[in-house]
Tab-separated table of C-alpha atoms in Angstrom:
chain	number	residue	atom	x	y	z
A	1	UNK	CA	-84.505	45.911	-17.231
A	2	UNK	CA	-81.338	47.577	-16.897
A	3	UNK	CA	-78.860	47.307	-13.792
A	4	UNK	CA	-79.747	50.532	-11.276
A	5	UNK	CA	-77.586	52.919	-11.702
A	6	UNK	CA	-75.859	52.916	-8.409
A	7	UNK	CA	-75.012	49.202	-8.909
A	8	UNK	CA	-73.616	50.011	-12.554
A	9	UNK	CA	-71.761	53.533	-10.371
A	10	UNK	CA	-70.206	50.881	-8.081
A	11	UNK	CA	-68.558	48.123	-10.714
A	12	UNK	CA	-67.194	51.195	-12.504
A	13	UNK	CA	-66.049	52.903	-9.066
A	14	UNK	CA	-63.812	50.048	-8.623
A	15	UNK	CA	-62.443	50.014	-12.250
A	16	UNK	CA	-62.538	53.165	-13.774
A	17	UNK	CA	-58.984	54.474	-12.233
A	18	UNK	CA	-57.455	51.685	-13.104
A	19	UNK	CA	-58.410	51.931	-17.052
A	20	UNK	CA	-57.483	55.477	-17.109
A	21	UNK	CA	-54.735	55.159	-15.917
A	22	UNK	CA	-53.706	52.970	-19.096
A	23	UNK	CA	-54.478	55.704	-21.711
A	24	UNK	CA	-51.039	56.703	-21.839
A	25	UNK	CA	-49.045	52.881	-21.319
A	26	UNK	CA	-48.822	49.852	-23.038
A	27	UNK	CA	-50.826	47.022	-24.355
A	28	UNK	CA	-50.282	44.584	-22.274
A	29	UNK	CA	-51.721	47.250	-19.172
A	30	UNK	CA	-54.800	47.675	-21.405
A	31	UNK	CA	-55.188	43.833	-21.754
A	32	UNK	CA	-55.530	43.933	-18.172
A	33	UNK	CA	-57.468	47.089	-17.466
A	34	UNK	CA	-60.575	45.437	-19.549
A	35	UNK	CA	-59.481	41.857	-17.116
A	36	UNK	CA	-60.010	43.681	-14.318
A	37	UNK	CA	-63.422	44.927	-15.106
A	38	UNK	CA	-64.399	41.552	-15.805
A	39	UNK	CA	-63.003	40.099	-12.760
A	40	UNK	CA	-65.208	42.567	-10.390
A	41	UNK	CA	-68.513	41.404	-11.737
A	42	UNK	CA	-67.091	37.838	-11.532
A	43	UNK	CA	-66.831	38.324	-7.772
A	44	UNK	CA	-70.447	40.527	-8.033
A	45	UNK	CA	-71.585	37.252	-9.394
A	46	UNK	CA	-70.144	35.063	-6.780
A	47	UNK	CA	-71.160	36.820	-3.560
A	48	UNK	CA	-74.884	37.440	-4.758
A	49	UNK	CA	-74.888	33.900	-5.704
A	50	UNK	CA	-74.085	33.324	-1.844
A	51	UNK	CA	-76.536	35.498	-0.574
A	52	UNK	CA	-73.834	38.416	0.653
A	53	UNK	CA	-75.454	40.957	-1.856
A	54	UNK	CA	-79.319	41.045	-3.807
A	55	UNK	CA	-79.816	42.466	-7.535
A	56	UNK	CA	-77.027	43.256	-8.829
A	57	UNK	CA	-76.880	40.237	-11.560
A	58	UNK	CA	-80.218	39.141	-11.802
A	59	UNK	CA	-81.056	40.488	-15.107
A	60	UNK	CA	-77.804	39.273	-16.574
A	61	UNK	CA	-78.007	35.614	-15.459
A	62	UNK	CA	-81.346	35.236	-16.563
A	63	UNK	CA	-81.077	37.002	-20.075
A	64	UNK	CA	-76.572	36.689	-20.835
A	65	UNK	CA	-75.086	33.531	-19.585
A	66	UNK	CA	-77.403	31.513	-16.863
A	67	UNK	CA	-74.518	29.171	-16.584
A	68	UNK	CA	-72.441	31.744	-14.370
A	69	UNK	CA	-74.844	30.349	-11.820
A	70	UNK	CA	-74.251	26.985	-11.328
A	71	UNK	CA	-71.644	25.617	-9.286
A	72	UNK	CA	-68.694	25.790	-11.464
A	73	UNK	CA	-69.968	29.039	-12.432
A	74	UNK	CA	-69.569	30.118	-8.987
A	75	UNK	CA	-66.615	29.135	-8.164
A	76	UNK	CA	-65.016	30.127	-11.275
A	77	UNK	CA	-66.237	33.917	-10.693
A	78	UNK	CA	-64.564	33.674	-7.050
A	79	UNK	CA	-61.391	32.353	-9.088
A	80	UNK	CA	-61.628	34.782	-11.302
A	81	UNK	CA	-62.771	37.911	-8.721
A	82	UNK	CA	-59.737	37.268	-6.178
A	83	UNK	CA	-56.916	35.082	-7.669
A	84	UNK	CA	-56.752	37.072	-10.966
A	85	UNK	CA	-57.630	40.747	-10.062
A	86	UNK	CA	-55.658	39.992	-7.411
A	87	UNK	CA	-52.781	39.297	-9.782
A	88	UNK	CA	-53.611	42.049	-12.715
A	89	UNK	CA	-53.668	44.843	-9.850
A	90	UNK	CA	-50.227	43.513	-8.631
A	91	UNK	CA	-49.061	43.431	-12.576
A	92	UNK	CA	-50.245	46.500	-12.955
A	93	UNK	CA	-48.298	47.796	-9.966
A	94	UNK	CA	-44.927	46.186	-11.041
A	95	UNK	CA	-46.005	47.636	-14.881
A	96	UNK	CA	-46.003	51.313	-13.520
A	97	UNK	CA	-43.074	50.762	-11.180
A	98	UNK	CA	-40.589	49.629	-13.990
A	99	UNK	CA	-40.525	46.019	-11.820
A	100	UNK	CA	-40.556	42.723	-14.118
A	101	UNK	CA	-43.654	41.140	-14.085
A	102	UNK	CA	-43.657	38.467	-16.737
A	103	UNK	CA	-43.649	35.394	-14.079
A	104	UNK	CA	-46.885	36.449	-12.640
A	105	UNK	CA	-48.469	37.361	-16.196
A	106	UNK	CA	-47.742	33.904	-16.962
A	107	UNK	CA	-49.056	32.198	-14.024
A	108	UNK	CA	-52.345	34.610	-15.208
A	109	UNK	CA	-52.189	33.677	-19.011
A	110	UNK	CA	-51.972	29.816	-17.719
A	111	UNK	CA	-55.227	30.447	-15.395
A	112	UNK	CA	-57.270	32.254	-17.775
A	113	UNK	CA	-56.853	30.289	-20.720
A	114	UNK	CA	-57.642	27.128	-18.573
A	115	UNK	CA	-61.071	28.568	-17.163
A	116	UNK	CA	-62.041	29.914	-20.132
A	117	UNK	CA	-61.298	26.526	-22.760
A	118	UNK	CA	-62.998	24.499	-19.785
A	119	UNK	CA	-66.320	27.448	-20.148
A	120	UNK	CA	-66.717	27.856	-23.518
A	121	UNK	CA	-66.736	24.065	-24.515
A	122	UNK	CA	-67.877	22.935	-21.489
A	123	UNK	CA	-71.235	25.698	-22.430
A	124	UNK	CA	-71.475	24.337	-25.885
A	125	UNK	CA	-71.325	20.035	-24.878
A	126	UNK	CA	-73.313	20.671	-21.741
A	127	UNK	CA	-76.901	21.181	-21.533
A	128	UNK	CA	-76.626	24.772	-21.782
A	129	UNK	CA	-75.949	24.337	-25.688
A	130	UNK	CA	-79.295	23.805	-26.575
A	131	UNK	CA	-79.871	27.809	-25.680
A	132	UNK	CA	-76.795	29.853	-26.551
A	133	UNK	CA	-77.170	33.789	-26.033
A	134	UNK	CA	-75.582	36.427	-27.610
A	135	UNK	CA	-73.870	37.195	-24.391
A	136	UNK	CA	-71.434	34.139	-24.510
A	137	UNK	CA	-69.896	35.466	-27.267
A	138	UNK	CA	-68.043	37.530	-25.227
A	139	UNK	CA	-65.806	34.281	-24.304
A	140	UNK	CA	-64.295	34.380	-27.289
A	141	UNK	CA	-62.010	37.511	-26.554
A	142	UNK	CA	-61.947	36.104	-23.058
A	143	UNK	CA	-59.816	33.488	-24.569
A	144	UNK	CA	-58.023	34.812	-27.143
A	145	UNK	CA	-56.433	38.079	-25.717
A	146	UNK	CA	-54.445	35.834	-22.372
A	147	UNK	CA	-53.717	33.552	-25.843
A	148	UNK	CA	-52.355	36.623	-27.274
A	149	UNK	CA	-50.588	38.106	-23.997
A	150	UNK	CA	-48.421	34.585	-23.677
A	151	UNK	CA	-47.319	34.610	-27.141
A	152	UNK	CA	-46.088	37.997	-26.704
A	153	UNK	CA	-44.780	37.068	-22.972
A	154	UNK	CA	-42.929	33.810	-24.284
A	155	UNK	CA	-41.466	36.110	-26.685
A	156	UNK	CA	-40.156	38.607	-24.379
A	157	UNK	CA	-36.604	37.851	-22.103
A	158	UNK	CA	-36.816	35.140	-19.267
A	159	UNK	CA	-36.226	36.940	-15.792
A	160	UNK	CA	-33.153	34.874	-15.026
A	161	UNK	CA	-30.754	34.857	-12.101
A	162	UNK	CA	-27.301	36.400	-12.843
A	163	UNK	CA	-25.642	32.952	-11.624
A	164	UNK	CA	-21.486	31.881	-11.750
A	165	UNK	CA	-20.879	29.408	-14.758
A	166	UNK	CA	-19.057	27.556	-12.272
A	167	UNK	CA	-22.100	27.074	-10.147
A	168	UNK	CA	-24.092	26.501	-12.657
A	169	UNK	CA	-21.689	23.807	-14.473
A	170	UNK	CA	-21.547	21.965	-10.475
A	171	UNK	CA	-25.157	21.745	-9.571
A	172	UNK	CA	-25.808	20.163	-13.836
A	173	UNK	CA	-23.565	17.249	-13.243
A	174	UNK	CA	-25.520	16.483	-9.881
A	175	UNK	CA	-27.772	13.270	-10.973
A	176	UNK	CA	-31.547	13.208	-9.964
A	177	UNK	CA	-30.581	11.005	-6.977
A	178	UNK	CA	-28.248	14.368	-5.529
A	179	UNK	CA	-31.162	16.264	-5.791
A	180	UNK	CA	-33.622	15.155	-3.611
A	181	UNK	CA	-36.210	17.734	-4.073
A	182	UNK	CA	-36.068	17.006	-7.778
A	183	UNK	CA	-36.386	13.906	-6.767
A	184	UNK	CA	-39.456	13.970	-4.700
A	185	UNK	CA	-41.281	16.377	-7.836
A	186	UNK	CA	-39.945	13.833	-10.224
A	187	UNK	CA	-42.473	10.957	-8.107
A	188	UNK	CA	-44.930	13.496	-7.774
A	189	UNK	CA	-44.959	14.331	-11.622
A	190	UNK	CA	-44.892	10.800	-12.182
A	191	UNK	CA	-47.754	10.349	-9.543
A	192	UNK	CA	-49.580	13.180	-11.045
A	193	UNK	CA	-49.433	11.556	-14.650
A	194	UNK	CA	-51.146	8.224	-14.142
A	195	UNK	CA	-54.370	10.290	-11.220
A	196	UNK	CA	-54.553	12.483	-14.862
A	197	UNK	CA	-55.059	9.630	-17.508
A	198	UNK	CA	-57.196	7.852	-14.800
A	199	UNK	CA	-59.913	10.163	-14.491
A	200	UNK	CA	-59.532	11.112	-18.228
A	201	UNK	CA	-60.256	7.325	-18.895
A	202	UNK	CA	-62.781	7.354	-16.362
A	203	UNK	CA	-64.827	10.218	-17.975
A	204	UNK	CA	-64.536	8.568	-21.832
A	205	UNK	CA	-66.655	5.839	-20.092
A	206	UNK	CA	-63.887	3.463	-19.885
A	207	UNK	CA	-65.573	0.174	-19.357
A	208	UNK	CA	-62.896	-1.287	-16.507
A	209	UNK	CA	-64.675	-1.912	-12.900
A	210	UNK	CA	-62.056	0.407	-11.244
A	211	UNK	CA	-63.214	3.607	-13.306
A	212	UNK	CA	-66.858	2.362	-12.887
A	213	UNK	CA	-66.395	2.026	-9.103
A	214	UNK	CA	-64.315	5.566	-9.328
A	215	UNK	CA	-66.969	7.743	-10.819
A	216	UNK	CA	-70.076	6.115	-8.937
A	217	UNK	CA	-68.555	5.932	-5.581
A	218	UNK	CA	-65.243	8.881	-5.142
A	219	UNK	CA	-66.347	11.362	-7.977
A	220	UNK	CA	-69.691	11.205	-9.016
A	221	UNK	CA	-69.629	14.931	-10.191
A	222	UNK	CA	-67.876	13.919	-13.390
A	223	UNK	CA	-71.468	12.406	-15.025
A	224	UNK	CA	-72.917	15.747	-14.306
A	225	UNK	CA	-74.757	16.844	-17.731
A	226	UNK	CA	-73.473	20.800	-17.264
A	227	UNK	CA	-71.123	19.780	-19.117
A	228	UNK	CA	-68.216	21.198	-17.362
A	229	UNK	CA	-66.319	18.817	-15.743
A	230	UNK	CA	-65.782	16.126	-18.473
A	231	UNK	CA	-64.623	19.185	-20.242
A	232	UNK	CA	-62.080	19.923	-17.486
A	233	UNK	CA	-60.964	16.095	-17.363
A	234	UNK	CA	-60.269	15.776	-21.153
A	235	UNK	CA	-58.444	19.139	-20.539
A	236	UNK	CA	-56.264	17.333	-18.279
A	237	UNK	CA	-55.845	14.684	-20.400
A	238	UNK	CA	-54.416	16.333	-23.657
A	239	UNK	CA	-53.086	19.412	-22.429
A	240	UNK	CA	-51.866	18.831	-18.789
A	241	UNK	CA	-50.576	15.509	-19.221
A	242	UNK	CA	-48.277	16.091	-21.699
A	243	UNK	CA	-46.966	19.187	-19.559
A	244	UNK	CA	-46.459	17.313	-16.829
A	245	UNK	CA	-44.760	14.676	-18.860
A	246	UNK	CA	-42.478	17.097	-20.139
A	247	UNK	CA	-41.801	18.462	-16.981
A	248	UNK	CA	-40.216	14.685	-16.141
A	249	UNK	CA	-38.016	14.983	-19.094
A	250	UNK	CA	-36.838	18.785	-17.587
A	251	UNK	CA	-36.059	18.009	-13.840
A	252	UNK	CA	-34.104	14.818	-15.574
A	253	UNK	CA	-32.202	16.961	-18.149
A	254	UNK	CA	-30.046	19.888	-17.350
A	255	UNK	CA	-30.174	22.989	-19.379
A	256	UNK	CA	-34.282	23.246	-19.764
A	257	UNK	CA	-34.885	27.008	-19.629
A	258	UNK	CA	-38.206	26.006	-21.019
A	259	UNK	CA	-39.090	24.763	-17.310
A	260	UNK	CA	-39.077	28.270	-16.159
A	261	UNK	CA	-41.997	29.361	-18.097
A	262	UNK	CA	-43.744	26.442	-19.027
A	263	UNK	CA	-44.560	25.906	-14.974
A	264	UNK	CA	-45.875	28.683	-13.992
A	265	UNK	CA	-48.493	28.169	-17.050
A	266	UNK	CA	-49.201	25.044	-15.910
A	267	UNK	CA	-49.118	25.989	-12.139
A	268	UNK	CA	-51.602	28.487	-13.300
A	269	UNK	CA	-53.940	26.191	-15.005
A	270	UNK	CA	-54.190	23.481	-12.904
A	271	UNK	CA	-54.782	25.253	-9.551
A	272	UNK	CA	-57.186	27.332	-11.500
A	273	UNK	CA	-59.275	23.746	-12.568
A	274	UNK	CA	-58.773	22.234	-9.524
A	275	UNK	CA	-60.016	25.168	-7.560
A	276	UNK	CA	-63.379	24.941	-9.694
A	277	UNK	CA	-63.947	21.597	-10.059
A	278	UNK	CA	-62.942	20.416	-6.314
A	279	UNK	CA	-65.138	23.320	-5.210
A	280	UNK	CA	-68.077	22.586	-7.758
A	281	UNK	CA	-67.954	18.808	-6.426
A	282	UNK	CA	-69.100	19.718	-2.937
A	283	UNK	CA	-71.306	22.930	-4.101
A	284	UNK	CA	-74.522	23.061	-2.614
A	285	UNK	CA	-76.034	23.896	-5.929
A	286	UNK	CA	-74.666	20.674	-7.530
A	287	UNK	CA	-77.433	18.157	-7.279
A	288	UNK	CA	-76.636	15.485	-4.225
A	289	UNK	CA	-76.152	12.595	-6.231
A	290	UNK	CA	-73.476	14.344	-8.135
A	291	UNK	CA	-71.503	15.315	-4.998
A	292	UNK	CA	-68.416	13.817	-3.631
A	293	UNK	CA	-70.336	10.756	-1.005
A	294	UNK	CA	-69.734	11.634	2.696
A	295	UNK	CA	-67.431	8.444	3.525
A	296	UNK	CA	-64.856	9.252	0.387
A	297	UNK	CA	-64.822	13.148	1.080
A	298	UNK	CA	-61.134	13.608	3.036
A	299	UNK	CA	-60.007	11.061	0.703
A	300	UNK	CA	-61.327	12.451	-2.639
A	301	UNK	CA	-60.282	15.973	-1.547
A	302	UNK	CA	-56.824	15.124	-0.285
A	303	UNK	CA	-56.168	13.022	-3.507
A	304	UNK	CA	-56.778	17.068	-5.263
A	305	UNK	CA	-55.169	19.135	-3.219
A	306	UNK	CA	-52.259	16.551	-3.699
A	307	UNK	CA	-52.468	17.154	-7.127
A	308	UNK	CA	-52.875	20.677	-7.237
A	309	UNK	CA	-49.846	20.980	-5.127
A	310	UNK	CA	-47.194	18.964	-7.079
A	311	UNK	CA	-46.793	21.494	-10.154
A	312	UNK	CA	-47.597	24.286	-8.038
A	313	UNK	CA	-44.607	23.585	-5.810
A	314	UNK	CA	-42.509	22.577	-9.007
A	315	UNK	CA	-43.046	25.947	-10.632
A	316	UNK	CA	-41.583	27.745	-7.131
A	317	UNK	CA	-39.060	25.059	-7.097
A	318	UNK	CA	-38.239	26.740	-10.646
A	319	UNK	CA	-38.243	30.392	-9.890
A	320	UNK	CA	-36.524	30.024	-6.583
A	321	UNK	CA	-33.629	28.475	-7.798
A	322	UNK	CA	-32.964	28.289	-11.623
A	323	UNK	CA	-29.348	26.740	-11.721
A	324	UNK	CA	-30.113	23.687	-12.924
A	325	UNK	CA	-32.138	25.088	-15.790
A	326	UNK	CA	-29.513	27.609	-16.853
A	327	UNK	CA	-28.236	27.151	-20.412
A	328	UNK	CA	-25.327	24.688	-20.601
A	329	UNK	CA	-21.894	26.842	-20.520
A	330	UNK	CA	-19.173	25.119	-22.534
A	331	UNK	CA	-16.653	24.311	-20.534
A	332	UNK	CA	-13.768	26.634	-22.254
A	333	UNK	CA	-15.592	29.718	-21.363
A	334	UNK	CA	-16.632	28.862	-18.112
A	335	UNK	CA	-12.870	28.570	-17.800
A	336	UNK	CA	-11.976	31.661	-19.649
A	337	UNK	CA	-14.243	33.370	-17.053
A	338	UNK	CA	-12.727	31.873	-14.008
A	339	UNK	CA	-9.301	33.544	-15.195
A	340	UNK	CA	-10.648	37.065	-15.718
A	341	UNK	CA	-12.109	36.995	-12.549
């Protein structure tokens, strides 16, 4: 059984301008031409799931990837049908209009990469291993091409403020204790460091009563057999946590032009996991047990949005105001400038 043809008219309908229009441009706007096909039948996938449409994904749930409907599943296809075609029509926009648009490719690299490391492992350790269709093979490009974009992102120049060395040479002698927004991201960071290794202990089966009482009683979701979120946790663990450690060491140190990328990857990432796996803990199709209990909910869900807030604020800390991650000017040509001016 194939999909009817006015269902297959309608997916196409709300793509096809947008990939012809890329004959004739670059790479990159191809990259996100075939992202944005992808990202309609994620949201396809998400409102049938929820009852707002009937039959259009039936026949691929059943017989491509029946994982798409669990919880996670869900919520990653509304991730992935607002937040990111959201973003790759706005690329696409700037793209066409001669605007820069590397920040927001890399807050899209970061998110896509994320979702699809967490889907592809979490698919092959979960139960859904057991069964693997030809159709999740298509994950594999998934992941690779927003690998691919980055490098060639990270490669290209850094928007960067045209900003007085004088300024500049001021606001990098300030100490962490001038800056008290750095300050506050700085705790946050720090605050954000130990939650990650926690629940990355917690779902390694660590054997203290804390991460025993953690999992049974605040996150339950976490011994779920799909697979996914232990996947996302041990994400967090070795690939967030270092991030965010190094994001310490660059509100600290002046000079880290690194910071201006490297957070809106990780802003990216994390608000894309959180988003799923907060969302997937209180899914009606994750089984009650697994759920986050009534009497911890605010707590539990505050405790996330917390966390997805601290490197989302630190990467528009970044972008707004990149003085203090400006290369270091020596000080005889900041003073060579000051007298041709």
């Amino acid at each position: 059984m194939d999909l009817p043809p006015e269902i297959s008219v309608f997916i196409l309908s709300l793509t096809a301008p947008f990939i012809l229009y890329t004959i004739n441009h670059s790479v990159c706007l191809s990259v996100f031409a075939v992202f944005s096909f992808t990202s309609v039948v994620s949201i396809t996938n998400a409102l049938q799931h929820h009852g707002f449409i009937k039959g259009f994904m039936d026949f691929y749930i059943s017989k491509g990837e029946p994982y798409l409907s669990t919880a996670h599943g869900i919520m990653m296809s509304y991730w992935d049908g607002v937040v990111h075609y959201g973003l790759l029509l706005i690329m696409a926009h700037h793209m066409t209009a001669g605007k820069p648009f590397r920040s927001l490719a890399l807050v899209w690299a970061g998110s896509m990469i994320a979702s699809e490391i967490v889907l592809i492992t979490g698919v092959v350790v979960g139960k859904y291993g057991k069964n693997l269709l030809p159709a999740f093979w298509r994950n594999a490009p998934s992941l690779v091409l927003p690998i691919w974009a980055a490098a060639k992102l990270l490669n290209r120049p850094r928007e960067l403020s045209i900003i007085p060395a004088d300024k500049v040479e001021v606001e990098q002698k300030k100490t962490l204790l001038s800056r008290p927004t750095d300050l506050l991201l700085t705790l946050g960071l720090m605050g954000s460091i130990i939650f990650t290794a926690f629940r990355g202990f917690v779902v390694l089966e660590c054997s203290l009563d804390f991460c025993f009482t953690y999992i049974f009683q605040y996150e339950p979701y976490m011994k779920d057999s799909v697979g996914f979120p232990k996947v996302t946790m041990l994400v967090f663990l070795f690939y967030v946590l270092p991030l965010l450690t190094a994001c310490v060491y660059g509100l600290y140190t002046p000079g880290c032009t690194w910071m201006l990328d490297w957070t809106l990857v990780l802003a990216g990432a994390v608000a894309q996991m959180q988003w799923t796996h907060l969302g997937a803990s209180v899914h009606s199709r994750t089984p009650f047990t697994y759920r986050i209990p009534k009497d911890e909910w605010r707590q539990v869900v505050t405790l996330n949005l917390l966390y997805t807030a601290v490197p989302v604020l630190l990467a528009v800390r970044c972008y707004m105001d990149q003085t203090f991650f400006m290369k270091n000017v020596p000080q005889e040509q900041a003073s060579n400038g000051k007298k041709n001016n």
